[in-house]
Coordinates of C-alpha atoms in Angstrom, one line a residue:
M1 CA -64.1 44.5 35.2
S2 CA -66.2 42.5 32.9
S3 CA -65.2 39.1 31.6
S4 CA -64.8 40.4 28.0
A5 CA -62.5 43.1 29.2
I6 CA -60.4 40.5 31.1
R7 CA -60.1 38.3 28.0
L8 CA -59.0 41.3 25.9
V9 CA -56.2 42.0 28.4
H10 CA -55.1 38.3 28.3
V11 CA -55.0 38.4 24.5
K12 CA -52.9 41.5 24.5
A13 CA -50.5 40.0 27.0
L14 CA -50.1 36.8 25.1
G15 CA -49.4 38.8 21.9
A16 CA -46.8 40.9 23.7
I17 CA -45.1 37.7 25.0
A18 CA -45.1 36.1 21.5
F19 CA -43.6 39.3 20.0
L20 CA -40.8 39.3 22.6
L21 CA -40.0 35.6 22.0
A22 CA -39.8 36.1 18.2
T23 CA -37.5 39.1 18.5
T24 CA -35.3 37.3 21.0
V25 CA -34.9 34.2 18.8
A26 CA -34.1 36.4 15.8
A27 CA -31.5 38.3 17.8
M28 CA -29.9 35.0 19.0
A29 CA -29.8 33.7 15.5
E30 CA -27.8 36.7 14.4
V31 CA -25.3 36.3 17.3
I32 CA -24.8 32.5 17.2
P33 CA -23.6 31.4 13.7
L34 CA -24.7 28.0 12.3
P35 CA -21.9 25.4 11.7
R36 CA -20.3 25.3 8.2
P37 CA -21.2 22.2 6.1
R38 CA -18.6 19.4 6.2
P39 CA -16.2 19.5 3.1
V40 CA -16.6 16.7 0.7
G41 CA -13.6 14.4 0.0
I42 CA -11.6 14.9 3.2
P43 CA -10.0 11.7 4.7
G44 CA -12.6 9.8 6.7
D45 CA -15.5 11.2 4.7
L46 CA -17.7 8.1 4.4
S47 CA -19.9 9.7 1.7
A48 CA -16.9 10.2 -0.6
E49 CA -15.5 6.7 0.0
T50 CA -18.7 4.9 -0.6
A51 CA -19.7 6.8 -3.7
V52 CA -19.6 4.6 -6.8
S53 CA -17.4 6.2 -9.5
P54 CA -18.2 5.7 -13.3
C55 CA -15.0 3.6 -13.4
R56 CA -16.2 1.3 -10.7
S57 CA -19.6 0.9 -12.4
R58 CA -17.8 -0.2 -15.6
L59 CA -15.4 -2.5 -13.8
A60 CA -18.1 -4.3 -11.9
E61 CA -19.3 -5.8 -15.2
I62 CA -16.0 -7.4 -16.1
A63 CA -14.0 -8.0 -12.8
V64 CA -14.3 -8.9 -9.2
F65 CA -13.0 -6.2 -6.8
K66 CA -13.4 -4.6 -3.5
P67 CA -13.6 -0.8 -3.0
L68 CA -10.8 0.6 -0.8
P69 CA -10.4 3.9 1.0
S70 CA -8.3 6.6 -0.6
I71 CA -4.5 6.5 0.0
T72 CA -3.4 9.7 1.8
G73 CA 0.3 9.2 2.4
P74 CA 2.9 9.1 3.7
G75 CA 4.4 11.8 1.5
D76 CA 3.5 11.8 -2.1
C77 CA 1.9 8.3 -1.9
I78 CA -1.6 9.6 -2.7
A79 CA -4.4 7.9 -4.7
T80 CA -8.2 8.1 -5.0
D81 CA -10.8 5.7 -6.4
V82 CA -8.8 2.7 -5.2
V83 CA -9.8 -0.9 -5.5
A84 CA -8.5 -4.4 -4.6
L85 CA -8.6 -6.2 -7.9
D86 CA -9.3 -9.9 -7.2
A87 CA -10.2 -11.5 -10.6
V88 CA -11.0 -10.8 -14.2
L89 CA -14.2 -12.2 -15.7
L90 CA -13.8 -13.6 -19.2
P91 CA -16.7 -13.4 -21.7
D92 CA -17.1 -17.2 -21.4
G93 CA -17.6 -16.9 -17.7
H94 CA -14.2 -18.1 -16.5
R95 CA -12.7 -16.3 -13.6
I96 CA -9.0 -15.3 -13.9
A97 CA -7.6 -14.8 -10.4
L98 CA -4.8 -12.4 -9.7
S99 CA -2.4 -13.7 -7.1
P100 CA -1.8 -11.9 -4.9
V101 CA -4.8 -9.5 -5.1
S102 CA -3.7 -6.1 -6.5
T103 CA -4.3 -2.7 -5.0
L104 CA -4.7 -0.3 -7.8
R105 CA -6.5 2.9 -8.8
C106 CA -9.7 2.0 -10.7
P107 CA -8.5 3.3 -14.1
M108 CA -5.3 1.1 -13.8
A109 CA -7.4 -1.8 -12.6
E110 CA -9.7 -1.3 -15.6
A111 CA -6.8 -1.2 -18.1
V112 CA -5.3 -4.4 -16.6
T113 CA -8.7 -6.1 -16.8
H114 CA -9.2 -5.2 -20.4
W115 CA -5.6 -6.3 -21.3
I116 CA -6.1 -9.7 -19.7
R117 CA -9.7 -10.2 -20.9
D118 CA -9.4 -8.8 -24.5
D119 CA -5.7 -9.5 -25.4
V120 CA -4.0 -12.0 -23.2
A121 CA -6.7 -14.7 -22.9
P122 CA -7.5 -14.7 -26.6
T123 CA -3.8 -14.8 -27.6
I124 CA -3.3 -17.8 -25.3
A125 CA -6.5 -19.5 -26.5
A126 CA -5.3 -19.2 -30.1
M127 CA -2.5 -21.6 -29.1
G128 CA -5.0 -24.2 -27.9
K129 CA -4.5 -23.3 -24.2
S130 CA -6.6 -21.8 -21.5
L131 CA -5.7 -18.9 -19.2
R132 CA -6.7 -19.4 -15.5
G133 CA -4.5 -17.1 -13.4
V134 CA -2.1 -14.2 -13.3
E135 CA 0.9 -14.2 -11.0
T136 CA 1.6 -10.6 -9.9
L137 CA 4.3 -9.0 -7.8
D138 CA 4.1 -5.4 -6.7
S139 CA 0.9 -3.3 -7.1
F140 CA 0.6 -0.5 -4.5
D141 CA 3.9 0.1 -2.7
C142 CA 4.9 3.5 -1.2
R143 CA 8.5 3.8 -2.4
P144 CA 10.8 5.7 -4.8
R145 CA 11.5 4.3 -8.3
N146 CA 13.3 1.0 -8.2
G147 CA 13.6 1.5 -4.4
I148 CA 16.5 4.0 -5.0
K149 CA 16.8 6.6 -2.2
D150 CA 15.9 10.2 -3.1
A151 CA 14.5 9.1 -6.5
N152 CA 11.1 10.3 -7.7
I153 CA 8.1 8.5 -6.3
S154 CA 7.3 5.3 -8.2
E155 CA 3.9 4.9 -9.9
H156 CA 3.6 1.9 -7.5
G157 CA 3.4 4.6 -4.8
R158 CA 0.3 6.0 -6.5
A159 CA -1.4 2.7 -7.0
N160 CA -0.9 3.3 -10.7
A161 CA 1.4 0.4 -11.6
L162 CA 1.4 -3.4 -11.6
D163 CA 4.3 -6.0 -12.0
V164 CA 3.4 -9.2 -13.7
R165 CA 5.6 -12.3 -13.6
A166 CA 3.6 -15.1 -15.3
F167 CA 0.3 -16.4 -16.6
R168 CA -1.1 -19.7 -15.2
L169 CA -2.7 -22.1 -17.6
A170 CA -5.5 -24.7 -17.0
N171 CA -3.0 -27.6 -17.3
G172 CA -1.0 -26.2 -14.4
A173 CA 1.9 -24.8 -16.6
A174 CA 3.1 -21.3 -16.4
I175 CA 4.1 -18.7 -19.1
E176 CA 6.9 -16.6 -17.6
L177 CA 7.0 -13.4 -19.5
T178 CA 10.8 -13.0 -19.3
D179 CA 11.7 -16.7 -19.8
A180 CA 13.7 -17.1 -23.0
S181 CA 12.5 -20.7 -23.4
V182 CA 8.8 -19.6 -23.7
D183 CA 7.5 -19.3 -27.3
T184 CA 9.0 -16.1 -28.8
S185 CA 6.0 -15.3 -31.0
L186 CA 3.6 -15.6 -28.1
R187 CA 5.7 -13.2 -25.9
E188 CA 6.0 -10.8 -28.8
K189 CA 2.2 -10.6 -29.2
L190 CA 1.8 -10.0 -25.5
R191 CA 4.5 -7.3 -25.6
Q192 CA 2.7 -5.5 -28.5
S193 CA -0.7 -5.6 -26.7
A194 CA 0.8 -4.4 -23.4
C195 CA 2.6 -1.5 -25.1
S196 CA -0.6 -0.4 -26.9
R197 CA -2.6 -0.3 -23.6
F198 CA -0.1 1.1 -21.0
S199 CA 2.0 4.2 -21.1
T200 CA 5.0 2.4 -19.6
V201 CA 6.1 -1.2 -20.2
L202 CA 9.5 -2.4 -18.8
G203 CA 11.0 -5.8 -19.0
N204 CA 14.1 -7.5 -20.4
G205 CA 16.5 -4.8 -21.8
A206 CA 15.1 -2.0 -19.7
D207 CA 17.4 -2.4 -16.7
A208 CA 18.5 -5.1 -14.2
Y209 CA 15.4 -4.4 -12.0
H210 CA 13.1 -5.8 -14.6
D211 CA 14.8 -9.0 -15.7
S212 CA 12.3 -11.3 -14.0
H213 CA 9.0 -9.5 -14.5
I214 CA 7.1 -7.0 -16.6
H215 CA 6.2 -3.5 -15.2
L216 CA 3.0 -1.8 -16.4
D217 CA 1.7 1.7 -15.5
L218 CA -0.4 4.6 -16.7
L219 CA 2.0 7.5 -16.0
E220 CA 0.8 10.5 -17.9
R221 CA 3.6 12.3 -19.8
S222 CA 3.6 15.4 -22.1
N223 CA 2.4 14.7 -25.7
H224 CA 1.1 11.3 -24.5
Y225 CA 4.7 9.9 -24.7
R226 CA 5.0 6.2 -24.2
I227 CA 7.9 4.0 -23.1
C228 CA 8.0 0.4 -24.3
Q229 CA 11.3 -1.3 -23.2
W230 CA 10.7 -5.1 -23.3
D231 CA 13.1 -7.1 -25.4
V232 CA 11.7 -10.5 -26.3
L233 CA 14.8 -12.7 -26.1
D234 CA 15.3 -16.3 -27.2
V235 CA 17.8 -18.7 -25.7
A236 CA 20.6 -17.7 -28.0
D237 CA 20.0 -14.0 -27.3
T238 CA 20.1 -14.7 -23.6
A239 CA 23.4 -16.6 -23.8
A240 CA 25.0 -13.9 -25.9
L241 CA 23.8 -11.2 -23.6
A242 CA 25.1 -13.1 -20.5
A243 CA 28.6 -13.4 -22.2
K244 CA 28.6 -9.7 -23.1
K245 CA 27.8 -8.8 -19.5
S246 CA 30.5 -11.1 -18.2
A247 CA 33.1 -9.6 -20.5
A248 CA 32.1 -6.1 -19.6
A249 CA 32.4 -6.9 -15.9
A250 CA 35.8 -8.3 -16.4
A251 CA 37.0 -5.3 -18.4
S252 CA 35.7 -2.9 -15.8
N253 CA 37.5 -4.8 -13.0
P254 CA 41.2 -5.5 -14.0
A255 CA 41.9 -6.8 -10.5
V256 CA 40.0 -10.0 -11.5
V257 CA 42.4 -12.2 -13.4
N258 CA 42.4 -15.7 -14.6
V259 CA 43.8 -18.2 -12.1
S260 CA 45.8 -20.0 -14.8
D261 CA 47.8 -16.8 -15.4
I262 CA 49.2 -16.7 -11.8
P263 CA 52.7 -18.4 -11.8
L264 CA 53.2 -21.2 -9.3
P265 CA 56.1 -20.7 -6.7
R266 CA 59.4 -22.4 -7.5
P267 CA 59.7 -25.8 -5.8
R268 CA 61.7 -26.0 -2.6
P269 CA 65.2 -27.4 -3.1
V270 CA 65.7 -31.0 -2.1
V271 CA 68.6 -31.6 0.3
L272 CA 69.8 -35.2 0.3
S273 CA 70.4 -36.7 3.8
D274 CA 73.9 -38.1 2.9
S275 CA 75.1 -34.6 1.9
R276 CA 73.7 -33.1 5.1
H277 CA 75.5 -35.7 7.2
R278 CA 78.7 -35.3 5.1
G279 CA 78.7 -31.6 5.8
V280 CA 78.4 -32.2 9.5
R281 CA 81.3 -34.6 9.4
L282 CA 83.5 -32.1 7.5
R283 CA 82.7 -29.3 10.0
A284 CA 83.6 -31.7 12.9
A285 CA 86.9 -32.7 11.2
G286 CA 87.9 -29.0 10.7
Q287 CA 87.2 -28.3 14.4
R288 CA 89.5 -31.2 15.4
H289 CA 92.3 -29.9 13.1
L290 CA 92.2 -26.4 14.7
F291 CA 92.4 -28.0 18.1
S292 CA 95.4 -29.9 17.2
L293 CA 97.2 -26.8 16.2
F294 CA 96.6 -25.0 19.5
A295 CA 97.0 -28.0 21.7
P296 CA 100.8 -27.5 22.5
L297 CA 100.1 -23.9 23.5
L298 CA 97.3 -24.9 25.7
R299 CA 99.4 -27.5 27.5
G300 CA 102.0 -24.8 28.5
M301 CA 99.4 -22.5 30.1
P302 CA 99.0 -22.6 33.8
R303 CA 95.9 -24.2 35.2

């Protein structure tokens, strides 16, 4: 066989092998399915956690914060786009630290930042003072409302609420929001600004759970309904309210009575020593008289 004929046989053989390989790979691709793409947004998905939301982009210009993973329980304690809000940046460059740092959904953190930056700081500055810090209590806390068992989940459990106790000033003083001795007009302005920004504001007058701090949240209700229950009380109002609560407590518990209404026991009768001794002498004399009556009879009895 000539060399040209041999080359032709080799070409045909290689073509056959290539055809067989192509058909085999195609058949295997039909039998072995490719893996499905990974769903976006499941817990542990780094791409979803590291994505910068529009809220975080806006917040980065006016606050200092750290992105946090989504909250996925337990139970109904669920929140996405969560941040740790560390400080608010004022237009003049001052940094207003939150102590402790607050864990909040970004929209709530943004609302808190604007309240402090655009309302609280200017209101305090109008009095000739400078805001330097915010003393907070609860932010994220997976619990029912007011910690009552079987109650609905609190907005704290959704990282959608913040409790504020006081504002710290540059001179070291503090403005406690529920302190009746703090300027009433100042607290009234702060109340009005809070109630215009948040859907829920609770403080004095709401219930006993909010006598020492202000609760703020962004709970969405039907018809955009808002709750603003923060009574700005002065010293006289506080004293009158305390007296009213005391009277109500006494009326609801009749077992509690005034100590002055309880009669004292009658004094123990005083027995003079001479009378006591005289009584003993009289009893002894009577015994001797009876013995003298029966003595004759006793003498006649045999011994």
